[in-house]
JSON list of C-alpha atoms and ligand atoms in Angstrom, two decimals:
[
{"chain": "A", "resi": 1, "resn": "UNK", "atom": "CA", "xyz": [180.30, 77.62, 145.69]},
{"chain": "A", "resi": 2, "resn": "UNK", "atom": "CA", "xyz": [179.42, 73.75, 145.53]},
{"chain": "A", "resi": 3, "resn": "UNK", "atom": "CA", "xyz": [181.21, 70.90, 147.10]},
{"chain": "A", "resi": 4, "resn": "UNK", "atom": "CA", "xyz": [180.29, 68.52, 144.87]},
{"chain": "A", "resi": 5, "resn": "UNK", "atom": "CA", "xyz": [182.11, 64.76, 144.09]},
{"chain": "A", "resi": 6, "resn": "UNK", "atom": "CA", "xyz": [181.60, 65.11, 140.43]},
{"chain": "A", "resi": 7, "resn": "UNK", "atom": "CA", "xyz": [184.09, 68.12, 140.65]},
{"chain": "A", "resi": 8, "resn": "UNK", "atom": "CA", "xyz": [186.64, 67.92, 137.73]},
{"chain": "A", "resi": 9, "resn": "UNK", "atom": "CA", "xyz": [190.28, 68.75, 139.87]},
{"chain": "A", "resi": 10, "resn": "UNK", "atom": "CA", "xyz": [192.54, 68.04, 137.49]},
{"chain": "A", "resi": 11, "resn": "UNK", "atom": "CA", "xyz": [195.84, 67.95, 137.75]},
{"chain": "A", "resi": 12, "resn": "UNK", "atom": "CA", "xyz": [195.22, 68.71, 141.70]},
{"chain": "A", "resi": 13, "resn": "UNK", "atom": "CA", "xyz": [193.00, 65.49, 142.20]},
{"chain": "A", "resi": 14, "resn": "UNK", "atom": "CA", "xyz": [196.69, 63.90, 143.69]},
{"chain": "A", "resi": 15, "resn": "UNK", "atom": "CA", "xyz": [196.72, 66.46, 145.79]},
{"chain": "A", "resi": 16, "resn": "UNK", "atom": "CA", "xyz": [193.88, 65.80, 148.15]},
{"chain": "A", "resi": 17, "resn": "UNK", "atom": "CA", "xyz": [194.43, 63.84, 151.65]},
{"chain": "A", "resi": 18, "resn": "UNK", "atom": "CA", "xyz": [196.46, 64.28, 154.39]},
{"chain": "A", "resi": 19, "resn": "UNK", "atom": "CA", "xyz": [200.04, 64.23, 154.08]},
{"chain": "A", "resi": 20, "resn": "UNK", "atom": "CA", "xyz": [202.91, 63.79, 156.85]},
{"chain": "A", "resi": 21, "resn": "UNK", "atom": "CA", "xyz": [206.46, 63.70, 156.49]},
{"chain": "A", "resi": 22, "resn": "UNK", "atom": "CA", "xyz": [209.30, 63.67, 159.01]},
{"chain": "A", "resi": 23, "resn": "UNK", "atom": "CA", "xyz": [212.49, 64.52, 156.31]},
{"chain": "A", "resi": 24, "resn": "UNK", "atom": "CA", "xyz": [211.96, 68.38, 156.18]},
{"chain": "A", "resi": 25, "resn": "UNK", "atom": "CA", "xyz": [215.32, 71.00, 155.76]},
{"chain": "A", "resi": 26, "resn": "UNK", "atom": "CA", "xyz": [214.10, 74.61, 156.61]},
{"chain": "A", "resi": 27, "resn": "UNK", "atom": "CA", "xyz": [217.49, 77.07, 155.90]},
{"chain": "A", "resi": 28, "resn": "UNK", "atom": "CA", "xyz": [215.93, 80.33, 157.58]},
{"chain": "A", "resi": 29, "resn": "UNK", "atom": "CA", "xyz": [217.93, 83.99, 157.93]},
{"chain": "A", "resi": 30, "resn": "UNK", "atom": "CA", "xyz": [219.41, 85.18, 160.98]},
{"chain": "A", "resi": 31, "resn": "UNK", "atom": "CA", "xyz": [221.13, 88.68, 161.60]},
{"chain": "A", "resi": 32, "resn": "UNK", "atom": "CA", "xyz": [224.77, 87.04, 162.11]},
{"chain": "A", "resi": 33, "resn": "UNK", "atom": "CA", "xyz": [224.09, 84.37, 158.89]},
{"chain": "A", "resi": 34, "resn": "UNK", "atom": "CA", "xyz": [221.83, 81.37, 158.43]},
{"chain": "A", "resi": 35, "resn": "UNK", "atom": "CA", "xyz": [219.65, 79.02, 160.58]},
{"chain": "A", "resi": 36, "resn": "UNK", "atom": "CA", "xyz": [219.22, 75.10, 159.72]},
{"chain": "A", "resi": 37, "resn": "UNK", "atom": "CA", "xyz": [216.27, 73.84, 160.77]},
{"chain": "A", "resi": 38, "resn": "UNK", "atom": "CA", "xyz": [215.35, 70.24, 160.71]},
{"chain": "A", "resi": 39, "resn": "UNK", "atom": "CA", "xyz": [211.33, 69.65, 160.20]},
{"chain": "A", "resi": 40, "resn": "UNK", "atom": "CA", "xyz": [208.38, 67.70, 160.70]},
{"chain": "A", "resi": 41, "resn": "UNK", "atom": "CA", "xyz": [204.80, 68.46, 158.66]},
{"chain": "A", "resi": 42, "resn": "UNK", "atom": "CA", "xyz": [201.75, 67.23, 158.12]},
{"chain": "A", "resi": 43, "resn": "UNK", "atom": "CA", "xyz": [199.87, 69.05, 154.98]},
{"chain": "A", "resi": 44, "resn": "UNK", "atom": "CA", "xyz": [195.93, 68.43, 155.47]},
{"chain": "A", "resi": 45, "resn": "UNK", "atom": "CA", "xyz": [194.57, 69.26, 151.46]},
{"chain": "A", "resi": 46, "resn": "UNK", "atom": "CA", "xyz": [190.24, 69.27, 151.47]},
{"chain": "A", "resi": 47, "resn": "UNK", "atom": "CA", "xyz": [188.04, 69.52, 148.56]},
{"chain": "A", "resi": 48, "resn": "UNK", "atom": "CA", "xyz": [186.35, 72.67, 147.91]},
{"chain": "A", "resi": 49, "resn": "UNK", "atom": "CA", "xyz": [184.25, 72.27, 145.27]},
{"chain": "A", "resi": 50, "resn": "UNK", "atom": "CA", "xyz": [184.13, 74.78, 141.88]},
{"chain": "A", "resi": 51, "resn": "UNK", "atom": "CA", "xyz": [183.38, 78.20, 141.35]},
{"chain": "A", "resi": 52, "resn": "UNK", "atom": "CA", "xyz": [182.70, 80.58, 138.29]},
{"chain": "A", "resi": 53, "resn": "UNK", "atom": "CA", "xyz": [183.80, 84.13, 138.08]},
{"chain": "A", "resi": 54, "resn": "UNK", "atom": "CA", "xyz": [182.48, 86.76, 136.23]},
{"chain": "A", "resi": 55, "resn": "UNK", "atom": "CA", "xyz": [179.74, 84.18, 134.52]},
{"chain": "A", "resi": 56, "resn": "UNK", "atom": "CA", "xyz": [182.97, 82.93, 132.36]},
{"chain": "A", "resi": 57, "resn": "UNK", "atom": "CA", "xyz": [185.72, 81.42, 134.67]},
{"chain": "A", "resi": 58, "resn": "UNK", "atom": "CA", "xyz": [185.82, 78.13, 136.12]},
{"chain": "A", "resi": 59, "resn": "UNK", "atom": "CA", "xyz": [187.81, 76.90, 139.17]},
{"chain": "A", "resi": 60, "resn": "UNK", "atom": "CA", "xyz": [188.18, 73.59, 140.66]},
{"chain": "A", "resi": 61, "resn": "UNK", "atom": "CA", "xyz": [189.29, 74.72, 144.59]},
{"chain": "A", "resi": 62, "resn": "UNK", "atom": "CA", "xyz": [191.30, 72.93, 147.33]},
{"chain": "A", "resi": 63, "resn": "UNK", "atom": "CA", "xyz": [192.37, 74.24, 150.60]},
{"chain": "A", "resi": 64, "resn": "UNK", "atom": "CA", "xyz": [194.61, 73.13, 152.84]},
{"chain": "A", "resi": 65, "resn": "UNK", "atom": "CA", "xyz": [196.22, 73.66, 156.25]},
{"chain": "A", "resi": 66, "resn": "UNK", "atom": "CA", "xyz": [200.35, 72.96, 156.86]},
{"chain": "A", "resi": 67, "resn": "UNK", "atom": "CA", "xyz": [201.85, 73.10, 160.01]},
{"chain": "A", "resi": 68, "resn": "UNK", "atom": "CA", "xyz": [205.42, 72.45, 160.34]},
{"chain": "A", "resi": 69, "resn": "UNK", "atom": "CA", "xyz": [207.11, 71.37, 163.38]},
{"chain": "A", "resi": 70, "resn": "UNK", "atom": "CA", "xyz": [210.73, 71.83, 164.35]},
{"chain": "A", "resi": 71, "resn": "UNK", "atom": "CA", "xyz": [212.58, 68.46, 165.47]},
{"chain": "A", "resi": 72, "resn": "UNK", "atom": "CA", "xyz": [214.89, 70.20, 167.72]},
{"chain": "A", "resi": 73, "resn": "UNK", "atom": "CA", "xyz": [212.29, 71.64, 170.64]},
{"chain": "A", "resi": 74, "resn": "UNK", "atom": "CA", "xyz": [208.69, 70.16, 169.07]},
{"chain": "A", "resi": 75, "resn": "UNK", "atom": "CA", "xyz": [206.83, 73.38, 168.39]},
{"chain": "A", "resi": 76, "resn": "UNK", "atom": "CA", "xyz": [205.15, 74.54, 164.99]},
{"chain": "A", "resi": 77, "resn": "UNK", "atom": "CA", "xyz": [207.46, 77.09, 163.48]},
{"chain": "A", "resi": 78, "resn": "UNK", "atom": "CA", "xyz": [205.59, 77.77, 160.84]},
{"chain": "A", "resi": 79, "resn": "UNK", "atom": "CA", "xyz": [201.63, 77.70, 159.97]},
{"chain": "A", "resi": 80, "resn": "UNK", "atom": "CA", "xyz": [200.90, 78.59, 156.58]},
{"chain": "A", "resi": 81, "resn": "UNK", "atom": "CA", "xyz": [197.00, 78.31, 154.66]},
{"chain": "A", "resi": 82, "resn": "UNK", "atom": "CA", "xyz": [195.71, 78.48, 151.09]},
{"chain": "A", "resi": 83, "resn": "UNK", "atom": "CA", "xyz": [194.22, 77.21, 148.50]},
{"chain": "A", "resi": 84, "resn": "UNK", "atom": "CA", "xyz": [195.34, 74.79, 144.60]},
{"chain": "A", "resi": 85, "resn": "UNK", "atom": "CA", "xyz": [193.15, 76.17, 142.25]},
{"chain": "A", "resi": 86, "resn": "UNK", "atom": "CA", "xyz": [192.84, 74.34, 138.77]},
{"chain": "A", "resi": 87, "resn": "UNK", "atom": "CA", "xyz": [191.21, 76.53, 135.57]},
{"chain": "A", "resi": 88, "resn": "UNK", "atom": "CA", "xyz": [190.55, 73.65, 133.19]},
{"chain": "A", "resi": 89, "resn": "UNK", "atom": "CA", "xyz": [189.65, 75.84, 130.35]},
{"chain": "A", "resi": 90, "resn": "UNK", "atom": "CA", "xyz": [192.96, 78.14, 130.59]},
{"chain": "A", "resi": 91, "resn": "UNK", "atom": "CA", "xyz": [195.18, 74.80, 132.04]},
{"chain": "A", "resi": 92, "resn": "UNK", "atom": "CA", "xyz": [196.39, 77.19, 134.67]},
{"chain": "A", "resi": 93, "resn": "UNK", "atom": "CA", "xyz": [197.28, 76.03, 138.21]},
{"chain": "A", "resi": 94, "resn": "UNK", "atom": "CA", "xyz": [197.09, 78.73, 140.97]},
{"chain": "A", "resi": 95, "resn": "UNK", "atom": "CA", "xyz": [198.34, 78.40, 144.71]},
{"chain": "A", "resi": 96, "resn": "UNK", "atom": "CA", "xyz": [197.78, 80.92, 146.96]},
{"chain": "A", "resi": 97, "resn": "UNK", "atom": "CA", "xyz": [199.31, 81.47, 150.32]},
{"chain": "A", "resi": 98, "resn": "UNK", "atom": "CA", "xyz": [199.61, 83.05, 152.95]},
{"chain": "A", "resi": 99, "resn": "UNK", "atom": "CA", "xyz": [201.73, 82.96, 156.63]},
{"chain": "A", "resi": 100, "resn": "UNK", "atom": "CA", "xyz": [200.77, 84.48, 159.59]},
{"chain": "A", "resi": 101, "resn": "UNK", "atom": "CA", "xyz": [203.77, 87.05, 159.00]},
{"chain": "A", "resi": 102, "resn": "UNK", "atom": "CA", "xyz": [201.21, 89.17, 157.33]},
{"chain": "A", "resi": 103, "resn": "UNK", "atom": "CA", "xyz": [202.50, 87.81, 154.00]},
{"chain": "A", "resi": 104, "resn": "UNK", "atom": "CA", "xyz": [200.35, 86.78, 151.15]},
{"chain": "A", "resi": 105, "resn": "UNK", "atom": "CA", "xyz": [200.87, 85.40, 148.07]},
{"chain": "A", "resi": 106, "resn": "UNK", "atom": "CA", "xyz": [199.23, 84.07, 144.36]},
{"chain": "A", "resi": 107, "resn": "UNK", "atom": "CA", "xyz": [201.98, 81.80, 142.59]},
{"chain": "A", "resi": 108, "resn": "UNK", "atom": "CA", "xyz": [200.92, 80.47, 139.44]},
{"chain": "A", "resi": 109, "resn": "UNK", "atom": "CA", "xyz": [201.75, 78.98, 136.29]},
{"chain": "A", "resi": 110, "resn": "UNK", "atom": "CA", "xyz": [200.08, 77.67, 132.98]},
{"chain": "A", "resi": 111, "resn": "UNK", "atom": "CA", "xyz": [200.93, 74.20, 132.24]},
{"chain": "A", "resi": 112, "resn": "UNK", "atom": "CA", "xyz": [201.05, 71.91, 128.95]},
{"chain": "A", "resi": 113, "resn": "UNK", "atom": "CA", "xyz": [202.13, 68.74, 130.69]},
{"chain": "A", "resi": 114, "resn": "UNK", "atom": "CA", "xyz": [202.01, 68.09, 134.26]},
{"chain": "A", "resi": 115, "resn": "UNK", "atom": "CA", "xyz": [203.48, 64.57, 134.01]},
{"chain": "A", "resi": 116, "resn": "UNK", "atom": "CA", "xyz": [207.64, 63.96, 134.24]},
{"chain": "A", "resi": 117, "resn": "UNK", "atom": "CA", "xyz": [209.44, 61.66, 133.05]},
{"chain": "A", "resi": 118, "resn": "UNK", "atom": "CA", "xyz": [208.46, 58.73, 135.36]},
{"chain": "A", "resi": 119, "resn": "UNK", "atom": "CA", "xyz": [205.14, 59.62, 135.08]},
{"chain": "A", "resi": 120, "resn": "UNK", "atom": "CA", "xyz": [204.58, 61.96, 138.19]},
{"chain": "A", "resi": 121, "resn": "UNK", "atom": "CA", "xyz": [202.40, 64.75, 138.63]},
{"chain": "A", "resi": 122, "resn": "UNK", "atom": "CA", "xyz": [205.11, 67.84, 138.45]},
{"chain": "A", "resi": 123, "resn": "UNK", "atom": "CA", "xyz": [203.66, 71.12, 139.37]},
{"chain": "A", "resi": 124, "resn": "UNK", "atom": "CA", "xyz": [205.96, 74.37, 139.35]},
{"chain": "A", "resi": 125, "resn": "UNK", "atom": "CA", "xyz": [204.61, 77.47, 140.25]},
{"chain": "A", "resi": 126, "resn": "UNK", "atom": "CA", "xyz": [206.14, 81.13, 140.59]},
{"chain": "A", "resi": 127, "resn": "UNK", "atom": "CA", "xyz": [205.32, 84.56, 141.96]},
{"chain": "A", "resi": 128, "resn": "UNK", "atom": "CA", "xyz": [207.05, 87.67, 142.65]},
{"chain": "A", "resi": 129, "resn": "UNK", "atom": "CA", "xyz": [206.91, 91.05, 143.46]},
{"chain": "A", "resi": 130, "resn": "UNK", "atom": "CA", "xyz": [207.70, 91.99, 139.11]},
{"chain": "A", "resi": 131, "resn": "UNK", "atom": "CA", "xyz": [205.51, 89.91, 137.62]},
{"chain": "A", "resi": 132, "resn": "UNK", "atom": "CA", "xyz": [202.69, 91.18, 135.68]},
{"chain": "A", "resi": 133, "resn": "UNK", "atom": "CA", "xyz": [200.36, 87.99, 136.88]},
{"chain": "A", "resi": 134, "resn": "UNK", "atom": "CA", "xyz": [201.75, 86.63, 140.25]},
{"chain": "A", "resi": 135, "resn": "UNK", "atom": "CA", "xyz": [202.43, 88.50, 143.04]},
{"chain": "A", "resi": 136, "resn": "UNK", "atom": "CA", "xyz": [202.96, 89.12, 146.65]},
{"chain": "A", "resi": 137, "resn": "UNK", "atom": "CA", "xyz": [201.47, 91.33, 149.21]},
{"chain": "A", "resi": 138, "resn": "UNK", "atom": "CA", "xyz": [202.93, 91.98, 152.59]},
{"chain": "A", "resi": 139, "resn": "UNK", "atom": "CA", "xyz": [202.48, 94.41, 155.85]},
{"chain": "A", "resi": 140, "resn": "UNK", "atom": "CA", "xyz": [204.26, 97.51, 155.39]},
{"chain": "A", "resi": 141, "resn": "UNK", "atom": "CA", "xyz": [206.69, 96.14, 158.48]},
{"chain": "A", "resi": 142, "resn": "UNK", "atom": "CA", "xyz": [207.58, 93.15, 156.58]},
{"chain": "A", "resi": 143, "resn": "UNK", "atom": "CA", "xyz": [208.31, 95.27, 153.21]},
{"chain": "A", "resi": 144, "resn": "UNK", "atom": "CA", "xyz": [211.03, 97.25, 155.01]},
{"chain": "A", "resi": 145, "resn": "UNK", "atom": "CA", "xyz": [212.55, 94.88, 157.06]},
{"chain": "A", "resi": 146, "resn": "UNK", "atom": "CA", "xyz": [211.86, 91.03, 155.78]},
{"chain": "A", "resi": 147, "resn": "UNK", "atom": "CA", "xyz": [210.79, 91.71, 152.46]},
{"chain": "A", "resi": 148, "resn": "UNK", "atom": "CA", "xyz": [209.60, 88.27, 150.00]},
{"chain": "A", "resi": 149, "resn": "UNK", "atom": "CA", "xyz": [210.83, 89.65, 146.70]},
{"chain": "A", "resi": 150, "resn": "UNK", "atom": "CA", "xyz": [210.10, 86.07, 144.82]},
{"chain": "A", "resi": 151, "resn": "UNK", "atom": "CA", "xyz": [208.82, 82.00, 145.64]},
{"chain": "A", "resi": 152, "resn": "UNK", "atom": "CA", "xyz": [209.20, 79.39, 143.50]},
{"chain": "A", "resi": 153, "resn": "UNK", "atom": "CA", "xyz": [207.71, 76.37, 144.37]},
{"chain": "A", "resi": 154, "resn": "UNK", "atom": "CA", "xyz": [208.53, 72.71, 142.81]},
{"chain": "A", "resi": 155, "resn": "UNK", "atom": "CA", "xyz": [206.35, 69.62, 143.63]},
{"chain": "A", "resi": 156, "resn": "UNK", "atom": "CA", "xyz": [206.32, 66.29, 142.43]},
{"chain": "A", "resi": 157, "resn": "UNK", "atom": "CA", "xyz": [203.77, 63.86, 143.46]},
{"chain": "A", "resi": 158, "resn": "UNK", "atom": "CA", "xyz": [203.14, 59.63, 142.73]},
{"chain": "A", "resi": 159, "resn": "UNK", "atom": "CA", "xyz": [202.56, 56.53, 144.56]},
{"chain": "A", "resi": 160, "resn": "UNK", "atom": "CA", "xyz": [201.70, 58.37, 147.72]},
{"chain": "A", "resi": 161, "resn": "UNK", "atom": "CA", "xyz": [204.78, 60.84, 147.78]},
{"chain": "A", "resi": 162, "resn": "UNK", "atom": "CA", "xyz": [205.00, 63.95, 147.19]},
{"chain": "A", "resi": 163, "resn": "UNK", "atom": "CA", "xyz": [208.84, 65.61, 147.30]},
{"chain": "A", "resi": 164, "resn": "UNK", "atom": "CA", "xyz": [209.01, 69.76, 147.36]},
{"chain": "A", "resi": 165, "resn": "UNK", "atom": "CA", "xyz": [211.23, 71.95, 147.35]},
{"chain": "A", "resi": 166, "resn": "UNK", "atom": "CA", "xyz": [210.42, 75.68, 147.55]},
{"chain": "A", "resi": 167, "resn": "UNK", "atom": "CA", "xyz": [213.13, 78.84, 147.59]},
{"chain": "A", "resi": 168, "resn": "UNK", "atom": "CA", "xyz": [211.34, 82.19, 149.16]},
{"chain": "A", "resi": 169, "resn": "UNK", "atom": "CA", "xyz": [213.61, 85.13, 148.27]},
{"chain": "A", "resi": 170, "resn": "UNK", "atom": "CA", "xyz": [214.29, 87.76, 150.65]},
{"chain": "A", "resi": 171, "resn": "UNK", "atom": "CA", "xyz": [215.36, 91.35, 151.44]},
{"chain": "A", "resi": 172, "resn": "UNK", "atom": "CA", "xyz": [216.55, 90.88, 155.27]},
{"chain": "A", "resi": 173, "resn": "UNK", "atom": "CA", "xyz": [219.01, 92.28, 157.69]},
{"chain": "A", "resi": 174, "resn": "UNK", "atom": "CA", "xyz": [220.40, 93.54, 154.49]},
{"chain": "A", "resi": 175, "resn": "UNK", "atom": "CA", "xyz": [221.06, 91.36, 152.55]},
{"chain": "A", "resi": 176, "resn": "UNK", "atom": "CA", "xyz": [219.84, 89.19, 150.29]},
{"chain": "A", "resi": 177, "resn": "UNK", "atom": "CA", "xyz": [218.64, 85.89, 151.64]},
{"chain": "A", "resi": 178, "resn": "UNK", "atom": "CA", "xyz": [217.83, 82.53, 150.02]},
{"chain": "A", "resi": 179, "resn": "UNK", "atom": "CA", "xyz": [215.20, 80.66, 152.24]},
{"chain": "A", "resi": 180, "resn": "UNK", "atom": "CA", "xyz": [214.70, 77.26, 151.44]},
{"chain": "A", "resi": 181, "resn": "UNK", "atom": "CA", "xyz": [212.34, 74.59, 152.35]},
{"chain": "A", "resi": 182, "resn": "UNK", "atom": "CA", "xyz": [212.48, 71.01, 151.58]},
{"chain": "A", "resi": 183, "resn": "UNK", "atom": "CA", "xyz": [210.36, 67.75, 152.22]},
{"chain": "A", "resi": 184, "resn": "UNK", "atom": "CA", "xyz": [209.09, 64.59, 151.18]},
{"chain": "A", "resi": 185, "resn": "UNK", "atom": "CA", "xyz": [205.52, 63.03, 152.52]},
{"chain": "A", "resi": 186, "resn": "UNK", "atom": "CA", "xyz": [203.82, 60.08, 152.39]},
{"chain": "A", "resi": 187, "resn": "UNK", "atom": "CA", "xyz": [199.36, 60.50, 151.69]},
{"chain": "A", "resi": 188, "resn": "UNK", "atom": "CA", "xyz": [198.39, 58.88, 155.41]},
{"chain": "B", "resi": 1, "resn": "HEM", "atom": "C1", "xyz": [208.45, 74.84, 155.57]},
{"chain": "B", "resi": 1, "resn": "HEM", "atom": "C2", "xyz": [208.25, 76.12, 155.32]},
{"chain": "B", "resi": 1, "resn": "HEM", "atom": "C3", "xyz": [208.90, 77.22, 156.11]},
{"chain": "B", "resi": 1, "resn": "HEM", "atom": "C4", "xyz": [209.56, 77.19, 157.30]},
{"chain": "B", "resi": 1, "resn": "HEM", "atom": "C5", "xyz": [209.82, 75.98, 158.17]},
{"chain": "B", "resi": 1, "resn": "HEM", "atom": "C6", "xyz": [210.00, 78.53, 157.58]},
{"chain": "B", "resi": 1, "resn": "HEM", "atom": "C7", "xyz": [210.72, 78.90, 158.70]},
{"chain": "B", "resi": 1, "resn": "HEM", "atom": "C8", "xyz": [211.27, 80.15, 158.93]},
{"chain": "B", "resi": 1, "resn": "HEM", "atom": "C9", "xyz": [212.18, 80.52, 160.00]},
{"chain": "B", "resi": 1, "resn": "HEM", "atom": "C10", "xyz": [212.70, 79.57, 161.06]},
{"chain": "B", "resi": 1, "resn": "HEM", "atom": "C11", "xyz": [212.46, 81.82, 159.85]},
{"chain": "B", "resi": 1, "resn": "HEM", "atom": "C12", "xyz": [213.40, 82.66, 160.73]},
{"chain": "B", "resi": 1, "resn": "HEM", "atom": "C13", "xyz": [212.56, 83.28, 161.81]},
{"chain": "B", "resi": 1, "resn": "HEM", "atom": "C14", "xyz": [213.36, 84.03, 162.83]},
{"chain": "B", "resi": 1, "resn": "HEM", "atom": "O1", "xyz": [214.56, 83.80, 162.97]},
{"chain": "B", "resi": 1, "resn": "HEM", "atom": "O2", "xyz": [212.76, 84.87, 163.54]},
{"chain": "B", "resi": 1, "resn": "HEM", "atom": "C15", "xyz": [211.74, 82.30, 158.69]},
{"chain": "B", "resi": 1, "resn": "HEM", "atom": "C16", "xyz": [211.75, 83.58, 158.24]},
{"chain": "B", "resi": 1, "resn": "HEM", "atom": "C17", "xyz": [210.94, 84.07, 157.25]},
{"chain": "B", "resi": 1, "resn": "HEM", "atom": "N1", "xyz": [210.11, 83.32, 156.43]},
{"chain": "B", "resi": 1, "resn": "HEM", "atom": "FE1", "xyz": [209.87, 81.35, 156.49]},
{"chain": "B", "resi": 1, "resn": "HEM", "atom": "N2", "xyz": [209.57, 79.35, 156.59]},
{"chain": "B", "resi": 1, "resn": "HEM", "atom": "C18", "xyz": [208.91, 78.61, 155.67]},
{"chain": "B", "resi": 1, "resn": "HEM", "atom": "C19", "xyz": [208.30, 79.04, 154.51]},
{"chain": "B", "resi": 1, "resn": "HEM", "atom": "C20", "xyz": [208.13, 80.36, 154.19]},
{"chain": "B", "resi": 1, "resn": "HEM", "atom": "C21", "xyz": [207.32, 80.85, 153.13]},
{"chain": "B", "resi": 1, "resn": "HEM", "atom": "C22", "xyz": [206.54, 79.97, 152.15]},
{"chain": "B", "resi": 1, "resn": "HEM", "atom": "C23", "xyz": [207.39, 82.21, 153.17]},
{"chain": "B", "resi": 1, "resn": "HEM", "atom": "C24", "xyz": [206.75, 83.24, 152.31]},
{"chain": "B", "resi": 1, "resn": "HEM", "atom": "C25", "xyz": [206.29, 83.03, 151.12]},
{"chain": "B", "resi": 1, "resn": "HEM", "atom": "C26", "xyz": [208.25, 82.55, 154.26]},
{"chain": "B", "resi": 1, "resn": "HEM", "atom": "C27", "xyz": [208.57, 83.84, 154.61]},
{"chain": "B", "resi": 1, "resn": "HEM", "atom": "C28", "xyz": [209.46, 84.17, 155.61]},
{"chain": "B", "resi": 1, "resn": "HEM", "atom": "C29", "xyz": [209.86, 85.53, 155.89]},
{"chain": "B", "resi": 1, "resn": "HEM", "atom": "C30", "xyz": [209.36, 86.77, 155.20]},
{"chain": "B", "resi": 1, "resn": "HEM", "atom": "C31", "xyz": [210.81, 85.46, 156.91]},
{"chain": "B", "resi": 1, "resn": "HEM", "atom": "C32", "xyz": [211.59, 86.62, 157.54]},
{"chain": "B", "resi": 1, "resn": "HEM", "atom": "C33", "xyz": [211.10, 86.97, 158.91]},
{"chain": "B", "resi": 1, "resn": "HEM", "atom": "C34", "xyz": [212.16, 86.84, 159.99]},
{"chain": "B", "resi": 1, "resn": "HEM", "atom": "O3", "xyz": [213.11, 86.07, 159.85]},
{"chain": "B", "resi": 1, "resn": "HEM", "atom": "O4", "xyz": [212.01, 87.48, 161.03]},
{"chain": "B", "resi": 1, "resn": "HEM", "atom": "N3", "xyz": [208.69, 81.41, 154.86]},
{"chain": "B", "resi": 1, "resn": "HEM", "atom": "N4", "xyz": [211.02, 81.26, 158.15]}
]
C-alpha cells in the first residue's frame, strides 16, 4: 500500500480532517425501554493511500478513529474504527466498521451522483445481515443476545459540516430495537 498525495479519493476527498461536534442524540436500548443519550465526538479521518486487489481492483483508503463522549458524566461511550474506501472504476463507496462489542461491519453502496440538491457531498450506505454484498459479523454472545440485524448510514457533507444520521437495527432484550445516532460537525 502507498500513501501517496497524488491519490485520487473521490467522492471521500471531503472526508479527510478532523471533525468535532457537540449536537449528538444517541437513543440506545435498555431492558425496561429506551435510553437518550446526549453526545459529544470528534471523528479523526487520515489518508491511507490506494491499493489493488487481485492485480484488477483499485481502492482509494481512509481510516479513521471516532470517539463519542456522553454530556451527562464526560466519558467515551462509544469507540468505533474503520475505514471509507472509494473504487473509482466500479463508483462504489465502502465503509467498514467495527465497535469494540465484537461487532463488525462492511456497509456499502454504488453511487451515480454523490451531490444533493444544494450541492453537498451525500453518501448513503447500507449493510445487513440478508444482503448478498454487505454484511455484518458479530461474536456469537452478541448474535444471541444484542444482535445488529441492519445499519444504514446517511451523511451529508459541505462548507465544513458534515450532518449524519445512522439507524443500527437490533434483536435485544427481545425485542426489536431501533438505535439511532445523530450529529452534526464542523472540519477543525
Ligand atoms: C454515536 C454512535 C453510537 C453510540 C453513542 C452508541 C451508544 C450505545 C449505548 C449507550 C448502548 C446501550 C449500552 C448499554 O445500555 O449497556 C448501545 C448499545 C448497542 N450498540 Fe450502540 N452506539 C452507537 C453506534 C452503534 C453502532 C454503529 C453499532 C453497530 C453497528 C452499535 C451497536 C450496538 C449494539 C449491538 C448494542 C447492544 C448492546 C447493549 O446494549 O448491551 N452502536 N449503543
Amino acid at each position: 500500500m502507498s500513501v501517496d498525495i497524488a491519490v485520487d479519493y473521490g467522492p471521500l476527498k471531503e472526508l479527510i480532517g478532523v471533525w468535532s461536534g457537540d449536537k449528538g442524540m444517541d437513543i440506545a436500548p435498555e431492558p425496561d425501554g429506551t435510553e437518550e443519550n446526549p453526545y459529544y465526538e470528534t471523528i479523526t479521518i487520515e489518508e491511507g493511500g490506494d491499493l489493488e486487489n487481485a492485480q484488477s481492483q483499485r481502492l482509494s483508503v481512509l481510516y479513521y478513529r471516532r470517539l463519542v463522549t456522553r454530556k451527562s458524566n464526560n466519558k467515551v461511550f462509544h469507540d468505533e474504527t474503520g475505514y471509507w474506501l472509494w473504487d473509482a472504476k466500479e463508483k462504489t463507496i465502502i465503509h467498514s466498521l467495527s465497535i469494540p462489542r465484537a461487532v463488525t461491519l462492511l456497509a456499502g453502496a454504488h453511487f451515480t451522483n454523490f451531490k444533493d440538491k444544494h450541492g453537498n457531498l451525500e453518501i448513503e450506505v447500507f449493510s445487513s445481515e440478508d444482503d448478498k454484498d454487505w454484511n455484518i459479523v458479530q461474536s456469537p454472545f452478541m448474535k444471541n443476545n444484542a444482535r445488529t440485524t441492519s445499519f444504514h448510514q446517511h451523511i451529508v457533507v459541505g462548507n465544513g459540516k458534515m450532518k449524519y444520521k445512522e439507524t443500527t437495527m437490533l434483536n435485544i432484550y427481545g425485542r426489536v430495537f431501533e438505535h439511532t445516532d445523530e450529529n452534526e460537525l464542523k472540519l477543525q
